[in-house]
Coordinates of C-alpha atoms in Angstrom, one line a residue:
M894 CA 89.2 115.6 81.8
C895 CA 91.4 113.1 79.9
G896 CA 94.3 111.0 79.8
I897 CA 97.7 111.9 78.8
T898 CA 101.1 110.3 77.9
G899 CA 104.4 111.0 76.4
W900 CA 108.0 110.1 76.0
V901 CA 111.0 112.2 75.3
D902 CA 114.3 110.7 74.3
Y903 CA 117.3 113.0 73.4
A904 CA 119.3 110.0 72.1
D905 CA 116.7 108.6 69.5
N906 CA 114.6 109.6 66.8
L907 CA 110.9 109.0 68.2
A908 CA 109.6 110.0 64.8
N909 CA 109.8 106.3 64.1
K910 CA 108.1 105.2 67.1
R911 CA 104.2 105.9 66.3
R912 CA 103.2 102.3 67.2
I913 CA 104.7 102.4 70.7
L914 CA 103.0 105.9 71.3
E915 CA 99.8 104.8 70.2
E916 CA 99.7 101.6 72.5
M917 CA 100.7 103.9 75.3
T918 CA 97.8 106.2 74.4
S919 CA 95.3 103.6 73.9
T920 CA 95.8 102.1 77.5
M921 CA 93.8 105.2 78.5
S922 CA 91.0 105.0 76.2
D923 CA 88.5 104.9 79.1
R924 CA 89.8 108.0 80.3
G925 CA 89.1 109.7 76.9
P926 CA 86.4 108.0 75.0
D927 CA 85.6 110.9 72.7
D928 CA 88.7 111.4 70.8
A929 CA 92.7 110.3 70.4
G930 CA 95.7 112.0 69.2
V931 CA 99.5 112.0 68.9
Y932 CA 102.2 114.4 68.2
L933 CA 105.8 113.2 67.2
D934 CA 109.0 114.9 66.6
R935 CA 112.5 113.8 66.6
H936 CA 112.9 113.6 70.4
V937 CA 109.4 113.8 71.6
G938 CA 106.0 111.9 71.3
L939 CA 102.7 113.0 73.1
G940 CA 99.6 111.1 73.2
H941 CA 96.2 112.3 74.4
R942 CA 92.9 110.6 74.9
R943 CA 89.9 113.1 75.3
L944 CA 86.8 113.2 77.4
A945 CA 85.0 116.5 75.9
I946 CA 83.6 118.7 78.6
I947 CA 84.2 122.1 77.2
D948 CA 84.3 123.4 73.6
L949 CA 83.4 119.8 72.3
P950 CA 84.1 120.3 68.7
L951 CA 87.3 122.3 68.8
G952 CA 89.3 121.3 72.0
R953 CA 91.4 118.5 70.5
Q954 CA 94.8 117.6 71.7
P955 CA 97.7 117.5 71.5
M956 CA 97.4 121.4 70.9
V957 CA 100.1 123.0 69.0
V958 CA 101.6 126.6 68.8
G959 CA 104.1 126.8 66.0
T960 CA 106.8 129.3 66.4
A961 CA 109.8 130.2 64.4
A962 CA 111.9 128.5 66.9
G963 CA 110.0 125.4 67.4
D964 CA 106.5 123.9 68.3
V965 CA 105.0 124.5 71.6
V966 CA 102.9 121.6 72.4
I967 CA 100.5 120.5 75.3
V968 CA 98.6 117.4 76.3
Y969 CA 96.4 118.4 79.3
S970 CA 94.1 116.6 81.8
G971 CA 91.6 118.3 83.9
E972 CA 89.8 121.5 84.2
T973 CA 91.0 125.1 84.9
Y974 CA 87.9 126.7 86.6
N975 CA 89.2 130.3 86.2
F976 CA 90.2 129.9 82.3
G977 CA 87.4 132.6 81.6
E978 CA 89.2 135.3 83.4
L979 CA 92.6 134.2 82.3
R980 CA 91.5 134.2 78.7
T981 CA 90.3 137.6 79.0
E982 CA 93.8 138.8 80.5
L983 CA 95.7 137.1 77.7
I984 CA 93.5 138.6 75.2
A985 CA 94.5 142.0 76.6
R986 CA 98.0 140.9 76.4
G987 CA 97.8 140.4 72.7
H988 CA 97.0 136.6 72.5
E989 CA 94.5 135.2 70.0
F990 CA 92.6 132.1 70.5
D991 CA 91.0 129.5 68.2
T992 CA 88.9 127.6 70.7
D993 CA 86.8 128.3 73.8
S994 CA 88.9 125.5 75.6
D995 CA 90.8 125.9 78.8
T996 CA 93.5 123.9 77.3
E997 CA 94.3 126.6 74.8
V998 CA 94.2 129.2 77.7
V999 CA 96.9 127.1 79.6
L1000 CA 98.9 126.7 76.6
H1001 CA 99.0 130.8 75.9
G1002 CA 99.3 131.2 79.6
Y1003 CA 102.7 129.3 79.3
L1004 CA 103.7 131.3 76.4
E1005 CA 103.0 134.5 78.4
W1006 CA 104.4 133.7 81.7
G1007 CA 106.6 130.4 81.3
T1008 CA 106.3 127.9 84.1
D1009 CA 105.0 130.7 86.6
V1010 CA 101.5 130.1 84.8
V1011 CA 100.9 127.8 87.6
D1012 CA 100.6 130.6 89.9
H1013 CA 97.5 131.7 88.0
L1014 CA 95.7 128.5 87.7
N1015 CA 92.5 127.6 89.8
G1016 CA 91.6 123.9 89.1
M1017 CA 92.6 120.5 88.9
Y1018 CA 95.2 119.4 86.4
A1019 CA 98.1 117.3 85.2
F1020 CA 99.9 118.6 81.9
A1021 CA 102.8 118.4 80.0
I1022 CA 104.2 121.0 77.5
W1023 CA 106.8 120.3 75.1
D1024 CA 108.7 123.3 74.3
G1025 CA 110.6 122.7 70.9
R1026 CA 112.2 126.3 71.3
C1027 CA 114.7 125.0 74.0
E1028 CA 113.9 121.0 74.0
Q1029 CA 112.4 120.9 77.2
L1030 CA 109.7 119.0 78.8
I1031 CA 107.4 120.8 81.4
M1032 CA 105.3 118.6 83.6
V1033 CA 102.9 120.1 86.1
R1034 CA 100.6 118.8 88.7
D1035 CA 97.6 120.5 90.5
R1036 CA 98.2 121.9 94.2
L1037 CA 96.3 118.9 95.9
G1038 CA 97.1 116.0 93.6
I1039 CA 93.3 115.9 92.3
K1040 CA 94.6 114.5 89.0
P1041 CA 97.1 111.7 88.7
F1042 CA 100.4 112.1 86.8
Y1043 CA 103.3 109.3 86.7
F1044 CA 106.7 109.5 85.2
S1045 CA 109.7 107.0 84.6
R1046 CA 113.1 108.4 84.2
T1047 CA 115.0 106.7 81.3
A1048 CA 118.8 106.5 80.4
D1049 CA 118.2 109.5 77.8
G1050 CA 114.8 111.1 78.8
V1051 CA 111.6 110.2 80.4
V1052 CA 108.4 108.4 80.0
F1053 CA 105.2 109.7 81.4
G1054 CA 101.4 109.4 81.7
S1055 CA 98.3 109.9 83.6
E1056 CA 98.4 106.3 84.9
P1057 CA 101.2 103.7 85.2
K1058 CA 99.5 101.6 82.8
A1059 CA 100.6 104.0 80.1
I1060 CA 104.1 104.0 81.2
L1061 CA 104.2 100.2 81.4
A1062 CA 103.4 99.8 77.7
N1063 CA 106.9 101.4 76.9
P1064 CA 109.2 98.8 76.4
L1065 CA 111.8 100.8 78.3
V1066 CA 110.2 100.5 81.5
S1067 CA 110.2 97.5 83.7
H1068 CA 107.3 95.8 85.6
R1069 CA 109.3 95.2 88.6
V1070 CA 107.6 96.0 92.1
G1071 CA 110.3 96.3 94.8
K1072 CA 110.1 96.0 98.7
D1073 CA 109.5 99.6 99.4
G1074 CA 106.3 99.3 96.8
L1075 CA 105.0 96.5 98.8
R1076 CA 105.7 98.1 102.2
E1077 CA 103.6 101.3 101.1
L1078 CA 100.8 98.9 99.6
F1079 CA 100.0 97.6 103.0
A1080 CA 101.3 100.5 105.3
M1081 CA 98.7 103.1 104.1
T1082 CA 101.1 106.1 104.6
K1083 CA 100.9 107.6 101.3
T1084 CA 104.6 108.1 100.7
P1085 CA 105.2 111.3 98.5
G1086 CA 106.2 110.1 94.9
W1087 CA 105.1 106.3 95.5
A1088 CA 103.7 104.5 92.6
L1089 CA 103.9 100.8 93.6
W1090 CA 106.0 100.1 90.7
E1091 CA 110.0 100.4 91.3
D1092 CA 110.8 102.5 88.3
I1093 CA 107.8 104.6 88.4
H1094 CA 107.1 107.7 90.6
E1095 CA 104.5 110.4 91.1
V1096 CA 104.7 113.8 89.6
E1097 CA 104.2 115.2 93.4
P1098 CA 101.2 117.7 93.8
G1099 CA 102.0 121.3 93.7
T1100 CA 105.4 120.9 91.7
V1101 CA 106.6 121.8 88.2
M1102 CA 109.2 119.2 86.7
T1103 CA 111.4 120.2 84.1
V1104 CA 113.2 117.7 81.8
S1105 CA 116.1 119.0 79.6
R1106 CA 118.9 117.0 77.8
D1107 CA 121.2 117.0 80.7
T1108 CA 119.1 117.6 83.8
M1109 CA 115.7 116.8 85.5
S1110 CA 114.7 119.3 88.1
T1111 CA 111.8 119.9 90.3
R1112 CA 110.2 123.1 91.7
T1113 CA 107.6 123.3 94.3
Y1114 CA 105.3 126.0 93.6
W1115 CA 102.6 125.4 96.2
S1116 CA 102.8 123.9 99.6
L1117 CA 100.3 124.4 102.7
P1118 CA 101.0 127.9 104.2
E1119 CA 101.7 128.3 107.7
R1120 CA 100.1 131.9 108.6
P1121 CA 97.9 133.5 111.6
H1122 CA 94.2 133.3 111.2
P1123 CA 92.8 137.0 111.3
D1124 CA 89.0 136.4 111.6
D1125 CA 86.6 135.8 114.4
T1126 CA 84.1 132.9 114.2
D1127 CA 81.4 134.7 112.6
A1128 CA 83.8 136.2 109.9
T1129 CA 85.3 132.9 109.5
V1130 CA 81.9 131.0 108.8
A1131 CA 80.9 133.8 106.4
H1132 CA 84.0 133.5 104.6
V1133 CA 83.8 129.8 104.2
R1134 CA 80.3 130.2 103.1
S1135 CA 81.6 132.6 100.2
L1136 CA 84.3 130.8 99.2
L1137 CA 82.3 127.5 98.9
T1138 CA 79.6 129.1 96.8
D1139 CA 82.0 130.6 94.6
T1140 CA 83.8 127.4 94.1
V1141 CA 80.6 125.4 93.5
D1142 CA 79.4 128.1 90.8
R1143 CA 82.7 127.8 89.1
Q1144 CA 82.8 123.9 89.0
L1145 CA 79.4 123.6 87.6
V1146 CA 80.3 125.2 84.4
A1147 CA 80.4 122.6 81.6
D1148 CA 78.9 121.9 78.3
V1149 CA 77.7 118.5 79.1
P1150 CA 75.1 117.1 81.9
R1151 CA 76.4 117.5 85.5
C1152 CA 75.2 116.1 88.8
V1153 CA 76.1 115.9 92.4
L1154 CA 77.2 112.6 94.3
L1155 CA 74.7 112.5 97.3
S1156 CA 75.4 110.3 100.3
G1157 CA 73.3 112.1 103.0
G1158 CA 76.2 113.3 104.9
L1159 CA 77.2 116.8 105.8
D1160 CA 79.8 117.3 102.8
S1161 CA 77.6 115.9 99.9
S1162 CA 74.5 117.3 101.1
A1163 CA 76.3 121.0 101.4
L1164 CA 77.4 120.8 97.8
T1165 CA 74.0 119.3 96.9
G1166 CA 72.2 122.4 98.6
L1167 CA 74.6 125.1 97.2
A1168 CA 74.3 123.3 93.6
A1169 CA 70.7 123.5 93.8
A1170 CA 70.7 127.0 94.7
R1171 CA 72.6 128.0 91.8
L1172 CA 71.1 125.8 89.5
G1173 CA 67.5 127.0 90.5
A1174 CA 68.4 130.5 89.9
E1175 CA 68.8 129.4 86.3
G1176 CA 65.7 127.6 86.3
Q1177 CA 67.0 124.2 86.5
R1178 CA 67.1 121.2 88.8
V1179 CA 70.1 119.5 90.2
H1180 CA 70.5 115.7 89.7
T1181 CA 71.7 113.5 92.2
Y1182 CA 72.9 110.2 92.6
S1183 CA 73.5 107.8 95.6
V1184 CA 74.9 104.3 96.1
D1185 CA 73.0 101.7 98.4
F1186 CA 72.8 97.9 99.0
V1187 CA 69.8 95.7 98.8
A1188 CA 68.1 95.5 102.4
Q1189 CA 71.0 97.7 104.0
E1190 CA 68.5 100.2 105.5
E1191 CA 66.1 97.4 106.9
N1192 CA 68.8 95.4 108.2
F1193 CA 71.5 98.0 109.2
Q1194 CA 73.7 97.5 112.4
P1195 CA 75.7 100.3 113.9
D1196 CA 79.4 99.6 113.9
E1197 CA 82.6 101.3 114.9
M1198 CA 82.5 103.8 112.1
R1199 CA 78.7 104.1 111.1
D1200 CA 75.9 105.0 113.6
T1201 CA 73.1 105.1 110.9
P1202 CA 72.2 104.1 107.1
D1203 CA 72.6 106.7 104.6
S1204 CA 69.2 106.3 103.1
P1205 CA 66.8 108.3 105.2
Y1206 CA 69.3 111.4 104.9
V1207 CA 69.5 111.0 101.2
R1208 CA 65.6 111.3 101.0
D1209 CA 65.8 114.1 103.3
V1210 CA 68.2 116.1 101.2
A1211 CA 66.6 115.3 97.9
A1212 CA 63.1 116.4 99.1
H1213 CA 64.6 119.5 100.6
V1214 CA 66.3 120.6 97.3
R1215 CA 63.8 119.0 94.9
S1216 CA 66.8 117.1 93.2
M1217 CA 66.1 114.7 90.3
H1218 CA 67.3 111.9 92.5
R1219 CA 68.2 108.2 91.5
D1220 CA 69.5 105.5 94.1
V1221 CA 72.0 103.0 92.4
V1222 CA 71.1 99.8 94.5
L1223 CA 73.6 96.8 94.3
D1224 CA 73.4 93.3 95.6
P1225 CA 76.2 91.0 96.7
A1226 CA 76.4 89.5 93.1
D1227 CA 77.2 92.9 91.6
L1228 CA 79.9 93.5 94.4
T1229 CA 81.6 90.1 93.9
D1230 CA 81.6 89.9 90.2
P1231 CA 85.0 89.0 89.5
D1232 CA 85.0 91.0 86.3
V1233 CA 84.1 94.0 88.1
R1234 CA 87.2 93.5 90.6
R1235 CA 89.3 93.0 87.6
T1236 CA 88.0 96.3 86.0
V1237 CA 88.6 98.2 89.4
I1238 CA 92.3 96.8 89.7
R1239 CA 93.1 97.6 86.1
A1240 CA 91.7 101.0 86.6
R1241 CA 93.8 101.7 89.8
D1242 CA 96.9 99.6 88.7
I1243 CA 97.4 98.3 92.4
P1244 CA 95.4 95.7 94.4
A1245 CA 94.1 98.2 96.9
G1246 CA 91.9 95.6 98.8
L1247 CA 88.9 97.8 99.3
G1248 CA 86.7 95.3 98.1
D1249 CA 83.0 96.3 98.0
M1250 CA 83.7 100.0 98.6
D1251 CA 85.7 99.9 95.4
A1252 CA 83.4 98.0 93.4
S1253 CA 80.3 100.0 94.6
L1254 CA 82.0 103.2 93.8
Y1255 CA 82.9 101.9 90.2
L1256 CA 79.2 100.8 89.6
L1257 CA 78.0 103.9 91.0
F1258 CA 80.0 106.1 88.6
K1259 CA 79.2 103.5 85.6
A1260 CA 75.3 104.1 86.3
I1261 CA 75.8 108.0 86.4
R1262 CA 77.7 107.8 83.1
D1263 CA 74.6 106.7 81.4
E1264 CA 73.1 110.3 82.1
S1265 CA 75.9 112.5 83.1
T1266 CA 79.5 113.4 82.2
V1267 CA 80.4 115.6 85.2
A1268 CA 79.8 115.0 88.8
L1269 CA 80.6 117.0 92.0
S1270 CA 81.9 115.2 95.0
G1271 CA 82.0 115.9 98.9
E1272 CA 85.6 114.1 98.8
S1273 CA 88.3 116.0 101.0
A1274 CA 85.9 117.9 103.3
D1275 CA 86.9 115.6 106.2
E1276 CA 90.5 116.3 105.8
V1277 CA 89.9 120.1 105.3
F1278 CA 87.6 120.6 108.2
G1279 CA 88.5 118.0 110.3
G1280 CA 85.6 115.2 110.2
Y1281 CA 87.0 111.9 110.8
R1282 CA 86.3 109.9 114.1
W1283 CA 89.9 109.8 114.9
F1284 CA 90.3 113.4 115.1
F1285 CA 88.2 113.1 118.3
D1286 CA 89.8 110.0 119.6
E1287 CA 92.5 110.8 122.2
E1288 CA 94.5 107.8 121.8
A1289 CA 94.6 108.4 118.1
T1290 CA 95.4 111.9 118.2
S1291 CA 98.3 111.2 120.8
A1292 CA 99.9 108.3 119.2
E1293 CA 103.1 108.6 117.5
T1294 CA 102.0 107.6 114.2
F1295 CA 99.4 108.5 111.6
P1296 CA 96.1 108.9 113.4
W1297 CA 94.3 106.8 110.8
L1298 CA 96.3 103.9 111.5
A1299 CA 96.3 104.4 115.4
F1300 CA 92.3 104.4 115.3
D1301 CA 91.2 101.0 115.6
N1302 CA 89.0 100.1 112.7
T1303 CA 88.3 97.2 110.2
M1304 CA 90.1 98.8 107.4
T1305 CA 93.5 99.1 109.1
R1306 CA 93.4 96.4 111.6
S1307 CA 95.4 93.2 110.7
R1308 CA 95.6 94.5 107.4
Y1309 CA 98.8 92.5 106.6
S1310 CA 98.6 89.5 108.9
M1311 CA 98.0 87.2 106.0
L1312 CA 101.4 87.8 104.3
T1313 CA 103.9 84.9 104.6
P1314 CA 105.9 85.0 107.7
E1315 CA 109.0 85.5 105.7
L1316 CA 107.8 88.5 103.5
K1317 CA 106.2 90.1 106.6
S1318 CA 109.7 90.0 108.3
D1319 CA 111.6 91.1 105.4
L1320 CA 109.3 94.2 104.6
D1321 CA 109.1 95.2 108.4
I1322 CA 106.2 97.5 107.9
E1323 CA 106.1 98.7 111.2
T1324 CA 109.5 100.4 111.0
Y1325 CA 108.6 101.7 107.6
I1326 CA 105.6 103.3 109.0
A1327 CA 107.4 104.7 111.9
D1328 CA 110.0 106.3 109.4
Q1329 CA 107.3 107.8 107.2
Y1330 CA 105.7 109.3 110.3
A1331 CA 108.9 110.7 111.5
S1332 CA 109.4 112.4 108.1
A1333 CA 105.9 113.6 107.6
R1334 CA 105.8 115.3 111.1
A1335 CA 109.1 116.9 110.7
A1336 CA 107.9 118.5 107.4
V1337 CA 105.4 120.6 109.2
P1338 CA 106.7 123.9 110.3
D1339 CA 106.2 125.5 113.6
V1340 CA 103.9 128.5 114.0
P1341 CA 105.2 130.9 116.8
G1342 CA 102.9 131.4 119.7
E1343 CA 101.0 128.1 119.2
S1344 CA 100.0 125.9 122.0
A1345 CA 100.8 122.3 122.0
Q1346 CA 97.3 121.3 121.5
E1347 CA 97.0 123.6 118.5
R1348 CA 100.6 122.3 117.2
R1349 CA 99.3 118.7 117.4
M1350 CA 96.2 119.1 115.7
R1351 CA 97.9 121.3 113.0
V1352 CA 100.2 118.4 112.3
I1353 CA 97.3 116.0 112.3
C1354 CA 95.5 118.2 109.6
N1355 CA 98.7 118.5 107.7
L1356 CA 99.1 114.8 107.5
H1357 CA 95.5 114.4 106.1
L1358 CA 96.2 117.0 103.5
T1359 CA 99.5 116.0 102.4
R1360 CA 99.3 112.2 102.8
F1361 CA 95.5 110.7 103.6
V1362 CA 93.6 112.6 101.1
R1363 CA 95.8 111.7 98.2
M1364 CA 94.7 108.1 98.6
L1365 CA 91.2 108.8 98.3
L1366 CA 91.6 111.4 95.6
D1367 CA 93.6 108.7 93.4
R1368 CA 90.9 106.2 94.4
K1369 CA 88.0 108.5 93.1
D1370 CA 89.7 109.7 90.0
R1371 CA 90.5 105.9 88.8
A1372 CA 87.3 104.7 89.4
S1373 CA 85.7 107.5 87.7
M1374 CA 87.7 107.9 84.8
A1375 CA 87.4 104.2 84.2
V1376 CA 83.8 105.0 82.9
G1377 CA 84.6 108.3 81.3
L1378 CA 82.9 110.4 84.2
E1379 CA 84.8 113.5 85.4
V1380 CA 84.5 114.1 89.3
R1381 CA 85.2 117.4 90.6
V1382 CA 86.2 118.1 94.3
P1383 CA 85.0 121.6 95.4
F1384 CA 86.5 120.9 98.8
C1385 CA 90.0 120.9 97.4
D1386 CA 89.9 124.5 95.9
H1387 CA 93.3 125.8 97.1
R1388 CA 91.6 129.1 98.4
L1389 CA 89.5 127.1 100.8
V1390 CA 92.1 124.7 101.8
E1391 CA 94.6 127.4 102.7
Y1392 CA 91.9 129.4 104.7
V1393 CA 90.7 126.4 106.7
Y1394 CA 94.0 124.9 107.2
N1395 CA 95.0 127.9 109.1
T1396 CA 91.9 128.3 111.2
P1397 CA 92.5 127.3 114.8
W1398 CA 91.4 123.7 115.8
A1399 CA 89.1 125.2 118.5
M1400 CA 87.4 127.4 116.0
K1401 CA 86.9 124.3 113.5
T1402 CA 85.0 122.8 116.4
F1403 CA 83.4 125.8 118.1
D1404 CA 80.1 124.2 118.4
G1405 CA 81.3 120.7 120.0
Q1406 CA 80.8 118.9 116.8
E1407 CA 83.1 117.8 114.0
K1408 CA 83.3 120.3 111.0
S1409 CA 81.6 123.1 112.8
L1410 CA 82.6 125.7 110.2
L1411 CA 81.3 123.6 107.3
R1412 CA 78.2 122.9 109.3
H1413 CA 77.3 126.4 110.0
A1414 CA 78.5 127.8 106.6
T1415 CA 76.1 125.7 104.9
E1416 CA 73.1 124.9 107.3
H1417 CA 71.1 127.6 105.1
V1418 CA 70.8 125.1 102.3
L1419 CA 70.4 121.7 104.4
P1420 CA 67.7 120.0 106.3
R1421 CA 67.9 119.9 109.9
S1422 CA 68.5 116.3 110.0
V1423 CA 71.6 116.5 108.1
V1424 CA 72.8 119.6 110.1
N1425 CA 72.6 117.3 113.2
R1426 CA 74.0 114.1 111.7
T1427 CA 77.3 112.7 112.9
K1428 CA 80.1 111.7 110.4
S1429 CA 79.3 108.5 108.6
P1430 CA 82.1 107.3 106.0
Y1431 CA 81.5 105.9 102.6
P1432 CA 79.1 102.8 102.9
S1433 CA 80.0 99.3 103.2
T1434 CA 77.6 96.3 102.6
Q1435 CA 76.6 94.4 105.8
D1436 CA 75.0 91.4 103.7
V1437 CA 76.4 88.1 104.9
K1438 CA 76.2 86.8 101.2
Y1439 CA 79.0 89.0 100.3
T1440 CA 81.4 87.4 102.7
Q1441 CA 80.1 84.0 101.4
A1442 CA 80.8 84.9 98.0
L1443 CA 84.3 86.0 98.9
Q1444 CA 85.0 82.5 100.5
Y1445 CA 83.9 80.6 97.5
Q1446 CA 86.3 82.6 95.4
L1447 CA 89.1 82.1 97.9
A1448 CA 88.4 78.2 97.7
D1449 CA 89.4 78.4 94.1
V1450 CA 92.4 80.4 94.8
A1451 CA 93.7 78.1 97.7
A1452 CA 93.3 75.3 95.2
E1453 CA 96.0 76.7 93.2
R1454 CA 98.8 76.0 95.7
T1455 CA 101.7 77.0 93.4
H1456 CA 100.5 80.3 92.2
Q1457 CA 102.6 83.4 92.5
V1458 CA 100.1 85.0 95.0
F1459 CA 101.5 82.4 97.6
D1460 CA 104.7 84.2 97.3
V1461 CA 103.1 86.9 99.1
V1462 CA 100.3 85.5 101.0
D1463 CA 100.3 82.8 103.5
H1464 CA 98.4 79.7 102.3
G1465 CA 97.2 78.6 105.5
A1466 CA 95.8 81.9 106.2
V1467 CA 93.6 81.8 102.9
R1468 CA 92.5 78.1 104.1
A1469 CA 91.4 79.6 107.5
M1470 CA 89.6 82.2 105.8
V1471 CA 87.6 79.8 103.6
A1472 CA 86.8 77.5 106.6
A1473 CA 85.6 80.6 108.8
D1474 CA 82.0 80.8 109.8
S1475 CA 80.7 83.3 107.4
H1476 CA 78.1 84.5 109.9
D1477 CA 80.8 85.4 112.3
V1478 CA 83.6 86.9 110.2
P1479 CA 84.7 90.1 111.7
G1480 CA 85.2 93.1 109.4
D1481 CA 89.2 93.0 109.5
L1482 CA 89.0 89.4 108.3
R1483 CA 86.7 90.2 105.4
S1484 CA 89.1 92.9 104.5
Q1485 CA 91.9 90.6 104.4
M1486 CA 89.7 88.3 102.2
D1487 CA 89.4 91.3 99.6
R1488 CA 93.2 92.0 99.8
V1489 CA 93.9 88.4 98.8
L1490 CA 91.6 88.2 96.0
D1491 CA 92.8 91.7 94.7
L1492 CA 96.3 90.4 94.9
Y1493 CA 95.3 87.4 93.1
H1494 CA 93.8 89.0 90.1
W1495 CA 96.4 91.7 89.8
I1496 CA 99.1 89.1 89.6
E1497 CA 97.2 87.5 87.0
M1498 CA 96.6 90.6 85.1
Y1499 CA 100.4 91.8 85.0
S1500 CA 101.9 88.4 84.6
P1501 CA 104.1 87.2 83.0
E1502 CA 106.0 90.7 82.7
L1503 CA 105.3 91.3 86.5
Q1504 CA 108.6 91.0 88.9
L1505 CA 107.9 90.9 92.5
A1506 CA 110.7 91.7 94.9

């Protein structure tokens, strides 16, 4: 896992632009704390920051293969889990290797198959290849969008990077945030290609972009396939078990310490059980980590999203698999530290407004990084198997909008009510959401013979795998890479995603519970308490001291009446937040408080270059 960046300019000599390229590369030092490198030629500059995971001494980048017609150079971020098999195949085809790294395998795969190398890869990756033989840049992103990848088109080429901050370090790229950037920030629809900044866009998942002197083209090499499901329930459960076992085995490969993120829910517990079985066969014990809050278990109150605290289930799993377990316990002072908030915003490049959930995730990863370099996460299982509560809420599933927005909860309720009346009217976010939903729904192909109910649930599953999950994957990547921790997501293995996506909804819920297939495929490695537990999302503190600390900080913001944040946020709304009874603040109002504080610090960080529409 690393950070990549680069610059192609067909009208300039970039060999003289080392300082700019090094500045672009240095913005991602957290993503790659182990090494840095740059490659410069007349029309191209490539930069790389390395987090060493496989072949620690020799896997340096940019990696170059010289040919008589020109250099072929790669900068690569991520992991290719089947690189061993590909290496063997390429050796049989006459290729010779100098390292044991997956990066060199991908580079030689390109030399053998061209851009069709993508069809051979199983993994999470974002990489760019400069082919000096034809002076073309190739940019590739993995199928699900696990690894981030952004670009900005210039008059004579392109600037790209793992994160927008690398691109913004290039003087050719503006810091303007337009109206669509702001609309999506509050809409939560994950518009394809969105990157907040007006001149920056995502390399979309499952695509290959080719930049040449005269053109820039995009080819989609993977999308969710629509096909009949051939297996009965027992065979489906068995195949899911086989795929998951193989995926976890592949993703445990590393030359550095690895662990599993454990929340006590079905998803993370299943991975923990499978990892424990694999490592146990090798005479090792799995290391697990959980996040919790001071006195959360003792004072827990059920809410619209969470019926139970996580801690009892975490203890059950840790005892069941005999893991080397550590709880990372945080208090309100940790979660509301302005330095932590700024660090998270800087890592994500956006004011996401997730407050304690972003802060706790970052602090969990920071604690883990002291002891491990690779972590397996249960992220994406809810999107793949259908686990969220709104999958089972008739109002949400029948609504003509994104179901996570139709489901009434504190994260989506009133999420932009604190905007100024003028901006709220100008952005017209509801129309934007309606347009995005219509576009997303229309993109889901029909399957002949499918019932109306199955069609509806297929659309909902598709929206989660092409929209919702991408928000969560970006969040997890940014928070983890801010401390140099590689987080792997076995539930995003494309073989598993393709298989389960085409499984009928009736089979996905055959036992009357959410995620029936996953539950039955992994119950052999789980304690009974977890098998029977209902879905509970990522934890959030219930401590009133957290709300009080937000109000103290908002009071200071409100005092800066002329601050640019009040071009976006209504000053009266902030004063009302400060005056509210902290013991009676509803969850949606607390979420608004976090959004305002994120906006304030984000503007502070990016000023004076920041230009708001």
